[in-house]
CSV table of C-alpha atoms and ligand atoms in Angstrom, one decimal:
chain,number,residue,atom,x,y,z
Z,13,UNK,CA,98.8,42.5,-188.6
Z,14,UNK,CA,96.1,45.7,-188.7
Z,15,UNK,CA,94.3,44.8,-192.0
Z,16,UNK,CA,91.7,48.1,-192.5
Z,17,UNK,CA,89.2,47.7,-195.1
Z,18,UNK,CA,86.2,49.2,-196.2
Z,19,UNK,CA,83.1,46.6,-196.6
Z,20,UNK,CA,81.2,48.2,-198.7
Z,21,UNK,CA,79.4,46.3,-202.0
Z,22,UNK,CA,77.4,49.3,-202.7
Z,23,UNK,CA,79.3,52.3,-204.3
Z,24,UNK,CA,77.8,54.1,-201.2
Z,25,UNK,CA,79.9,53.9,-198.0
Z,26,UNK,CA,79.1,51.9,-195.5
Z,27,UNK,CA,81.0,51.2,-192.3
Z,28,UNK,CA,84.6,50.9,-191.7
Z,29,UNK,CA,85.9,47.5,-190.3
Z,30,UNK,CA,89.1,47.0,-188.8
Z,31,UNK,CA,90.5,43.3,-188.6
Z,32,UNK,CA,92.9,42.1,-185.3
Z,33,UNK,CA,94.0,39.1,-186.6
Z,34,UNK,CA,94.4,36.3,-184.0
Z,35,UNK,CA,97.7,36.1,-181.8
Z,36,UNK,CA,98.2,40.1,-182.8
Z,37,UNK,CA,99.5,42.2,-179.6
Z,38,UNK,CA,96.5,44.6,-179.1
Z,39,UNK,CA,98.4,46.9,-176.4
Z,40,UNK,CA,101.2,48.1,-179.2
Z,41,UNK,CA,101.2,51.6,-179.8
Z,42,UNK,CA,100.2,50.9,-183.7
Z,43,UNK,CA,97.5,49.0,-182.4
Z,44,UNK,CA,95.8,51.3,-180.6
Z,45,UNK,CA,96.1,53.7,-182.7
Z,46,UNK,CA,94.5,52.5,-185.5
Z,47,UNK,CA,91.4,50.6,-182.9
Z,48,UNK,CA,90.6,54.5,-181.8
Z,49,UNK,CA,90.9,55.6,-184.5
Z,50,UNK,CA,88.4,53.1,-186.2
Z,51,UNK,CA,85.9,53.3,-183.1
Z,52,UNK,CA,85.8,57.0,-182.3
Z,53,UNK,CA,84.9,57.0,-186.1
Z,54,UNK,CA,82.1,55.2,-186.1
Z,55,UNK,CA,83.9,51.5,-187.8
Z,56,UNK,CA,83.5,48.3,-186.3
Z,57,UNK,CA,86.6,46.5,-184.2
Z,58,UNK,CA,86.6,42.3,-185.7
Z,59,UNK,CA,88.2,39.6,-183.8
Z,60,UNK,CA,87.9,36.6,-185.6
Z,61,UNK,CA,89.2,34.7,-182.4
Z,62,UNK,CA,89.3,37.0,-179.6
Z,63,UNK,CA,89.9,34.7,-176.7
Z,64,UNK,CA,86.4,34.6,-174.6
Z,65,UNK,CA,85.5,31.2,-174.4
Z,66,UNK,CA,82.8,29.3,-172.6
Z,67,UNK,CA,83.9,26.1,-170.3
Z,68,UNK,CA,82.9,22.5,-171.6
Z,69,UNK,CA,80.2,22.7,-169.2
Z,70,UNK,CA,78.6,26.1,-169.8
Z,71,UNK,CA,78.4,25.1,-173.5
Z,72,UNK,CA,76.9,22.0,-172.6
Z,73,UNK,CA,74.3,24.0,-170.7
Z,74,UNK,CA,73.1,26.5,-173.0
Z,75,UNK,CA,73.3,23.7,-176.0
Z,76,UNK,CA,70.0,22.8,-174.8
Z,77,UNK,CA,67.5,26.1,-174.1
Z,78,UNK,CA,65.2,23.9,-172.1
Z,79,UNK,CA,68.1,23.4,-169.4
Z,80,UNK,CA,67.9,27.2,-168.8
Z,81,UNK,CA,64.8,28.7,-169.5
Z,82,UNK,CA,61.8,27.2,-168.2
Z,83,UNK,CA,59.9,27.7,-171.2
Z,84,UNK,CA,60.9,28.5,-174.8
Z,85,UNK,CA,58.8,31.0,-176.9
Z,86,UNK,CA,58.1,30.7,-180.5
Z,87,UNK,CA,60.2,33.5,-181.3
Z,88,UNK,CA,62.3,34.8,-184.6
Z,89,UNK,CA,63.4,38.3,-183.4
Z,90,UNK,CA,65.7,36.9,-180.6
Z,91,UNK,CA,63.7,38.6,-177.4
Z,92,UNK,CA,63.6,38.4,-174.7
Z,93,UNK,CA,67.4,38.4,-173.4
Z,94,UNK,CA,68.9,38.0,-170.4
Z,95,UNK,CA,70.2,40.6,-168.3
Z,96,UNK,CA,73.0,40.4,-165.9
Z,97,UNK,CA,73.9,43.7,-163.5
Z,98,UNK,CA,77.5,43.7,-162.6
Z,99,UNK,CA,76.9,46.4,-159.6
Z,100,UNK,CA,74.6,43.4,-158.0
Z,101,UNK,CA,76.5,40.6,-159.2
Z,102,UNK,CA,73.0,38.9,-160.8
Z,103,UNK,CA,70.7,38.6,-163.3
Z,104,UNK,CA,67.9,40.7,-163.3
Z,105,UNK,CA,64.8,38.6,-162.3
Z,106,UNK,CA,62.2,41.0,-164.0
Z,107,UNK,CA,63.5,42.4,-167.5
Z,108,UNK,CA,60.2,42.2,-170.0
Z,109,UNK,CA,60.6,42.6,-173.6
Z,110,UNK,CA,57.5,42.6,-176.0
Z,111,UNK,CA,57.1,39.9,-178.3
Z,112,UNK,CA,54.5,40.2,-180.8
Z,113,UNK,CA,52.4,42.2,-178.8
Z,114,UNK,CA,52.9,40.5,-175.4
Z,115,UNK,CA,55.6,41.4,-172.8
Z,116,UNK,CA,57.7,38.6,-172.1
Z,117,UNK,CA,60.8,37.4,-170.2
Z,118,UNK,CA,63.5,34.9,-169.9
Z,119,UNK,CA,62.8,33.1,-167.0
Z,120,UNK,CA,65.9,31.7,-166.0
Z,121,UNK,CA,66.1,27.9,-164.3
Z,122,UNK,CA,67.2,27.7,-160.3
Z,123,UNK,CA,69.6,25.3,-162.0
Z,124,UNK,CA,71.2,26.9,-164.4
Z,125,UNK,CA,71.0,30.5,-162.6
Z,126,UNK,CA,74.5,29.9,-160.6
Z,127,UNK,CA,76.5,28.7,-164.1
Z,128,UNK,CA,74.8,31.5,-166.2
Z,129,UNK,CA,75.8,34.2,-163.5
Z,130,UNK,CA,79.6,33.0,-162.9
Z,131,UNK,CA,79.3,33.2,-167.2
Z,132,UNK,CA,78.5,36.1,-167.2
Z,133,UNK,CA,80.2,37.8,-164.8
Z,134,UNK,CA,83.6,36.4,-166.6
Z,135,UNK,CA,82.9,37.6,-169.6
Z,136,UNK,CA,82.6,41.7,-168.3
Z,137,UNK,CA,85.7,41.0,-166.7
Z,138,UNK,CA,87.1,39.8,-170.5
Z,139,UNK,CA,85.7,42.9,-172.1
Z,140,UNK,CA,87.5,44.8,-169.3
Z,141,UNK,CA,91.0,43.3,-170.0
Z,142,UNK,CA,90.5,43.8,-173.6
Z,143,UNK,CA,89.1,47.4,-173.1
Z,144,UNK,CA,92.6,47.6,-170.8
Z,145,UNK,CA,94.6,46.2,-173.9
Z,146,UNK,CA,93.2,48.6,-177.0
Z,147,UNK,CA,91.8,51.4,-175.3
Z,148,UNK,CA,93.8,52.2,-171.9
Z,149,UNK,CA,93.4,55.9,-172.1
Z,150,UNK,CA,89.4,54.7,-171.2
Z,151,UNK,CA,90.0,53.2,-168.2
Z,152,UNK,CA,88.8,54.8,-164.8
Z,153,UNK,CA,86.3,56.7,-167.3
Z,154,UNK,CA,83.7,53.8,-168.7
Z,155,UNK,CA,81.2,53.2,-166.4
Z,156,UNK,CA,80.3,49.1,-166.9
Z,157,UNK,CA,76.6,48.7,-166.9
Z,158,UNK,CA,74.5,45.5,-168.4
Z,159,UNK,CA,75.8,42.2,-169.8
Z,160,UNK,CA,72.8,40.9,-172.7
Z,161,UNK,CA,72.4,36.9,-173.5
Z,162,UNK,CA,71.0,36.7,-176.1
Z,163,UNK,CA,69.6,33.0,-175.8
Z,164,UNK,CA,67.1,32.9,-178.3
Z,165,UNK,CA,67.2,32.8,-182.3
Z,166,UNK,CA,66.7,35.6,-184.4
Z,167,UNK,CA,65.7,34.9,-188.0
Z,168,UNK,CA,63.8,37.4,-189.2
Z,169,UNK,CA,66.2,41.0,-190.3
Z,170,UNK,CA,66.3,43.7,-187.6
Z,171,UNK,CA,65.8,47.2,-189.1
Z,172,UNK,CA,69.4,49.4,-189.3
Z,173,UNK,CA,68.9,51.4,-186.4
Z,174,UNK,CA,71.6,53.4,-184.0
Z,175,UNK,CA,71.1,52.3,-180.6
Z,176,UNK,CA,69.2,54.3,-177.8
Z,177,UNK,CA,69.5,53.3,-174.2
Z,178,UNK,CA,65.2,53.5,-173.8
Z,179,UNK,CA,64.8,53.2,-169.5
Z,180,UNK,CA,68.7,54.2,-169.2
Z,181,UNK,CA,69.8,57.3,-170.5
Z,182,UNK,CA,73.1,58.2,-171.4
Z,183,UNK,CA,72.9,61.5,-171.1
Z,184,UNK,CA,75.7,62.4,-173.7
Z,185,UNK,CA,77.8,59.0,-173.2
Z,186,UNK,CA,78.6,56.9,-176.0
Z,187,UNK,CA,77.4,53.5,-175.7
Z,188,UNK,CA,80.3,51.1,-175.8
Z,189,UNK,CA,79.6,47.6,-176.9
Z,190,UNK,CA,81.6,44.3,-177.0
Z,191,UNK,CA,80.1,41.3,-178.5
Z,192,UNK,CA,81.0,37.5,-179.0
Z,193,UNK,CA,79.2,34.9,-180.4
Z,194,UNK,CA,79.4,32.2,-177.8
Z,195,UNK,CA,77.1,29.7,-179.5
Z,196,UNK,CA,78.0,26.3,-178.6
Z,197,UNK,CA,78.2,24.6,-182.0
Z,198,UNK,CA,78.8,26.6,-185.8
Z,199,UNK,CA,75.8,29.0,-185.9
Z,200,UNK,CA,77.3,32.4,-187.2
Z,201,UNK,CA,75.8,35.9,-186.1
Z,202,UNK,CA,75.1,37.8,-189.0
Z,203,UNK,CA,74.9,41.9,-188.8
Z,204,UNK,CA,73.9,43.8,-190.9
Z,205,UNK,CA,76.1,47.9,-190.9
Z,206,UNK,CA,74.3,51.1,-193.1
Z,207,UNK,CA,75.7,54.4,-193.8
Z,208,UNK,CA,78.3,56.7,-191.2
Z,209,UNK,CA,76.5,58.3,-188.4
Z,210,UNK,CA,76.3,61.8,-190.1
Z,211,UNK,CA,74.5,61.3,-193.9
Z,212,UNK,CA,71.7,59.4,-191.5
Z,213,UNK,CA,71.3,62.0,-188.8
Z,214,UNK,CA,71.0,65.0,-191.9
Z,215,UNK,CA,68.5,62.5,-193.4
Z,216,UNK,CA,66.2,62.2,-190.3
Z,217,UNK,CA,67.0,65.3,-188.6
Z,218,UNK,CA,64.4,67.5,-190.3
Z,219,UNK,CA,61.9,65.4,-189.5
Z,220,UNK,CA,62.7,65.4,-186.0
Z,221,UNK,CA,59.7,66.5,-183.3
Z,222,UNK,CA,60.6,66.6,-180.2
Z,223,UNK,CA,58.0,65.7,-177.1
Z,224,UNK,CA,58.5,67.5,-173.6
Z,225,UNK,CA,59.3,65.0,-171.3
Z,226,UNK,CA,56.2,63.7,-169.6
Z,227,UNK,CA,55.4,64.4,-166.0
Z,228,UNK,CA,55.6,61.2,-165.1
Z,229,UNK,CA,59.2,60.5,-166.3
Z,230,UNK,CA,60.4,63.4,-164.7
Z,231,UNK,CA,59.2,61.5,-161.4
Z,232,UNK,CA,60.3,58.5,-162.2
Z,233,UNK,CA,63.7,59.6,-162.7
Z,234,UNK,CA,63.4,62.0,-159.6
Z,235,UNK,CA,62.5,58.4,-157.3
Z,236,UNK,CA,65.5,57.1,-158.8
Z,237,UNK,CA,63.3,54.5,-160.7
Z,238,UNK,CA,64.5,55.0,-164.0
Z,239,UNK,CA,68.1,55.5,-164.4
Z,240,UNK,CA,68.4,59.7,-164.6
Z,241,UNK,CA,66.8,61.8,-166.4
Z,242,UNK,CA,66.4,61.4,-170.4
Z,243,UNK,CA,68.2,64.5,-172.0
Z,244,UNK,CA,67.4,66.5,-174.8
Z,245,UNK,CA,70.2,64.2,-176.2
Z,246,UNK,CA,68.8,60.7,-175.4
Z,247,UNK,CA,65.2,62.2,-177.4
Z,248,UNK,CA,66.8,63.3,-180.5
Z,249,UNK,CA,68.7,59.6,-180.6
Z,250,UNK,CA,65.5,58.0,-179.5
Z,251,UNK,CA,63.2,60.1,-182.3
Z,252,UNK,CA,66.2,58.8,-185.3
Z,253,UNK,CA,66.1,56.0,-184.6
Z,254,UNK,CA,62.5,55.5,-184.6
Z,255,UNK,CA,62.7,57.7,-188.2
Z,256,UNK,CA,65.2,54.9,-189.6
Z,257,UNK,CA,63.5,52.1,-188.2
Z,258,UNK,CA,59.6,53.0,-190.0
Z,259,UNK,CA,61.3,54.7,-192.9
Z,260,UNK,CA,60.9,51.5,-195.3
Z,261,UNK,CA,62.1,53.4,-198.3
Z,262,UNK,CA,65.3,54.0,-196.6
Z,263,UNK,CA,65.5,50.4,-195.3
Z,264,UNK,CA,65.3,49.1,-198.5
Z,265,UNK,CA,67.5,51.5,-200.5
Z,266,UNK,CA,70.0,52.4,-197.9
Z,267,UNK,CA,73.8,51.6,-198.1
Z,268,UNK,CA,74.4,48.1,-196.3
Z,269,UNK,CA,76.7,45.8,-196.1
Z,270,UNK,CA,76.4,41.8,-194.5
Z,271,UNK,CA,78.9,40.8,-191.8
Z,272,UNK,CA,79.0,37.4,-191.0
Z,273,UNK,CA,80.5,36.6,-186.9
Z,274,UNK,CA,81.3,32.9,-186.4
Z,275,UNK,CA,81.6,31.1,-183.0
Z,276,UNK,CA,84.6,32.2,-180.8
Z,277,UNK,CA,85.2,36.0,-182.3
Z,278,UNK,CA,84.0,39.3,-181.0
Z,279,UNK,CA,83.2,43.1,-182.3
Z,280,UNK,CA,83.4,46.2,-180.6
Z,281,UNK,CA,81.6,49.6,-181.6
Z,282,UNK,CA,80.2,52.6,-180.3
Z,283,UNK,CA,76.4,51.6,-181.4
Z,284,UNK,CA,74.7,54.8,-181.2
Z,285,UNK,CA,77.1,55.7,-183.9
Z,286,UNK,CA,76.7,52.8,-186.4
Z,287,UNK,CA,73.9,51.8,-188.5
Z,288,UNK,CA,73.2,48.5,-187.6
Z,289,UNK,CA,70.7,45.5,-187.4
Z,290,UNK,CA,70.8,42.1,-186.2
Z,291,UNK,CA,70.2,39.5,-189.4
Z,292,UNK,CA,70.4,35.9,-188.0
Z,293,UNK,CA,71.9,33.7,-185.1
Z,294,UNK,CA,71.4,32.8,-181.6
Z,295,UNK,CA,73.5,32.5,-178.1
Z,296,UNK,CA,75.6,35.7,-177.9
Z,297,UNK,CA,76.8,38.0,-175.0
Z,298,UNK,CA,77.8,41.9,-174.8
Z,299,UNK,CA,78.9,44.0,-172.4
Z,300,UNK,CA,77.7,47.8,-172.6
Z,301,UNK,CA,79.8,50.3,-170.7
Z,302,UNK,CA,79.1,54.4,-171.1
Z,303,UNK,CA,81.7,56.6,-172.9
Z,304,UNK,CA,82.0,60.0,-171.6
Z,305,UNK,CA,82.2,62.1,-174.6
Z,306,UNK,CA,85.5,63.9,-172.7
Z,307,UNK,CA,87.9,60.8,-172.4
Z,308,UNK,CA,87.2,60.5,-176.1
Z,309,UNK,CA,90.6,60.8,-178.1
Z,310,UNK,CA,88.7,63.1,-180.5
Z,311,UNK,CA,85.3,64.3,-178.6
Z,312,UNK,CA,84.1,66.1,-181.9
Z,313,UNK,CA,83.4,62.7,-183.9
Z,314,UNK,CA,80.9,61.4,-180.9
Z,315,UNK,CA,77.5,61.4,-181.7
Z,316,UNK,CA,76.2,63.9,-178.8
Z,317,UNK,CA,79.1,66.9,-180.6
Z,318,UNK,CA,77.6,65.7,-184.3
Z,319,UNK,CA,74.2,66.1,-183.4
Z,320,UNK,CA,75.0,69.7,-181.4
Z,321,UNK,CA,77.1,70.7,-184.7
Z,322,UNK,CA,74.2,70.0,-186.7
Z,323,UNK,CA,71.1,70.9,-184.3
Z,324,UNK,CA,73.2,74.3,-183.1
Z,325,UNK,CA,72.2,74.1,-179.7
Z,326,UNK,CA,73.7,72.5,-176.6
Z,327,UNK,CA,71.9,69.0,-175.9
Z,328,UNK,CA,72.8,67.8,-172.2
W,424,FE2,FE1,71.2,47.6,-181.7
């Protein structure tokens, strides 16, 4: 049933990937063995068929944009998203993202807001019964923050990049992702997954400067505008993955490997430990939820105790 294989094409390695066929018990003691393992170590959880699905009438909906957005940009890089808080039960009316030099938002229909929402809100309950299934021993220690629609198309290739949490710091935690492709129709999301966390982070790390907060940050953060303060943690992730982003050279030369996620299936990984980028596709949903470093099976492989290992100082 657990079918582990490396996807690599390069001799290089890239990114473990861990199959769950459909129909496979995920709560059997194999099973979740072999998922924590593969997560706390920086692979990438598959499920061709995982289960979330959309009602007849939500893919109806989001078949057409124009029945949920009141206006569609010319975009290729898939921004802006949608945001959905669980703690308020809503998406967020105000969430900017820039696009080609404007900043610009998904402005959702009165229509479709209600259908979108009750979406939304189902599918971080999903995540949460599946987190139950594979991962019990994280339960009572994730705290669920944002679901992301993704409702536009991307077609143009995202750098590989680790992801930072920008106006939410995790402050140590491990960012926790599941995604599923919910597009209504055939259009596969295609990923693309670099190196292991480490061989980047020794790359990038010399070249590392880090900025004293700025004043007005530490105010922000201190009104309880932003979400905490940003640690010494959430700059060093910030400043690589900046590095990997510009660093064409390593873009082009890198170890990568193409994953291809049809309609229907899902993937789960710790993002600010895998090199990744988005390639092509459009309509797809993920819950983030933060990962204390403690309720980690193995606390040593997350990437707040590899960067302190290779930095030598304490980071939150
Ligand atoms: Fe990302």
């Amino acid at each position: 049933m657990v079918n582990e294989e490396h996807v690599s094409v390069c001799e290089a390695e890239t990114v473990k990937m861990l199959t769950i066929e459909p129909g496979a018990d995920l709560s059997t003691p194999e099973m979740r063995r072999t998922a924590i393992e593969t997560l706390e170590g920086g692979g990438v959880i598959y499920l061709p068929r995982s289960g979330f699905e959309l009602t007849e009438q939500e893919r109806d909906l989001i078949s057409d944009t124009a029945k949920i957005l009141t206006q569609e940009p010319d975009v290729q890089d898939g921004r802006p998203t949608i945001i959905f808080d669980p703690a308020r039960g809503s998406i967020k009316k105000y969430h900017y993202a820039r696009v080609r030099g404007k900043m610009m938002r998904a402005k959702v229909r009165d229509t479709a807001r209600p259908d979108l929402e009750a979406a939304m809100a189902r599918y971080g309950k999903w995540t949460e019964s599946v987190i139950g299934q594979l991962f019990p021993s994280y339960q009572g220690t994730l705290d669920r923050k944002r679901v992301t629609y993704r409702p536009f198309q991307r077609s143009n290739i995202q750098a590989l990049h680790i992801d930072s949490s920008y106006g939410y710091p995790t402050q140590g935690r491990g960012m926790l992702r599941i995604f599923s492709n919910i597009h209504p129709t055939t259009r596969p999301r295609i990923w693309q997954l670099g190196e292991p966390f480490e061989p980047f982070v020794r790359r990038f790390l010399p070249s590392v400067r880090l900025k004293e907060p700025s004043l007005i940050s530490s105010i922000l953060a201190r009104l309880g505008i932003v979400d905490g303060t940003k640690t010494k943690y959430d700059q060093y992730i910030a400043a690589l993955r900046a590095l990997g982003m510009s660093d064409k050279e390593y873009q082009q030369t890198a170890p990568h490997k193409f994953m291809e996620f049809p309609p229907g299936s899902s993937w789960i990984a710790i993002t600010d430990l895998v090199l990744h980028g988005a390639v092509s596709g459009q309509h797809s949903f993920d819950q983030t939820f933060y990962l204390p470093v403690d309720a980690m099976n193995d606390p040593s492989r997350s990437s707040l105790r590899i960067l302190e290992r290779l930095t030598g100082e304490a980071l939150v």
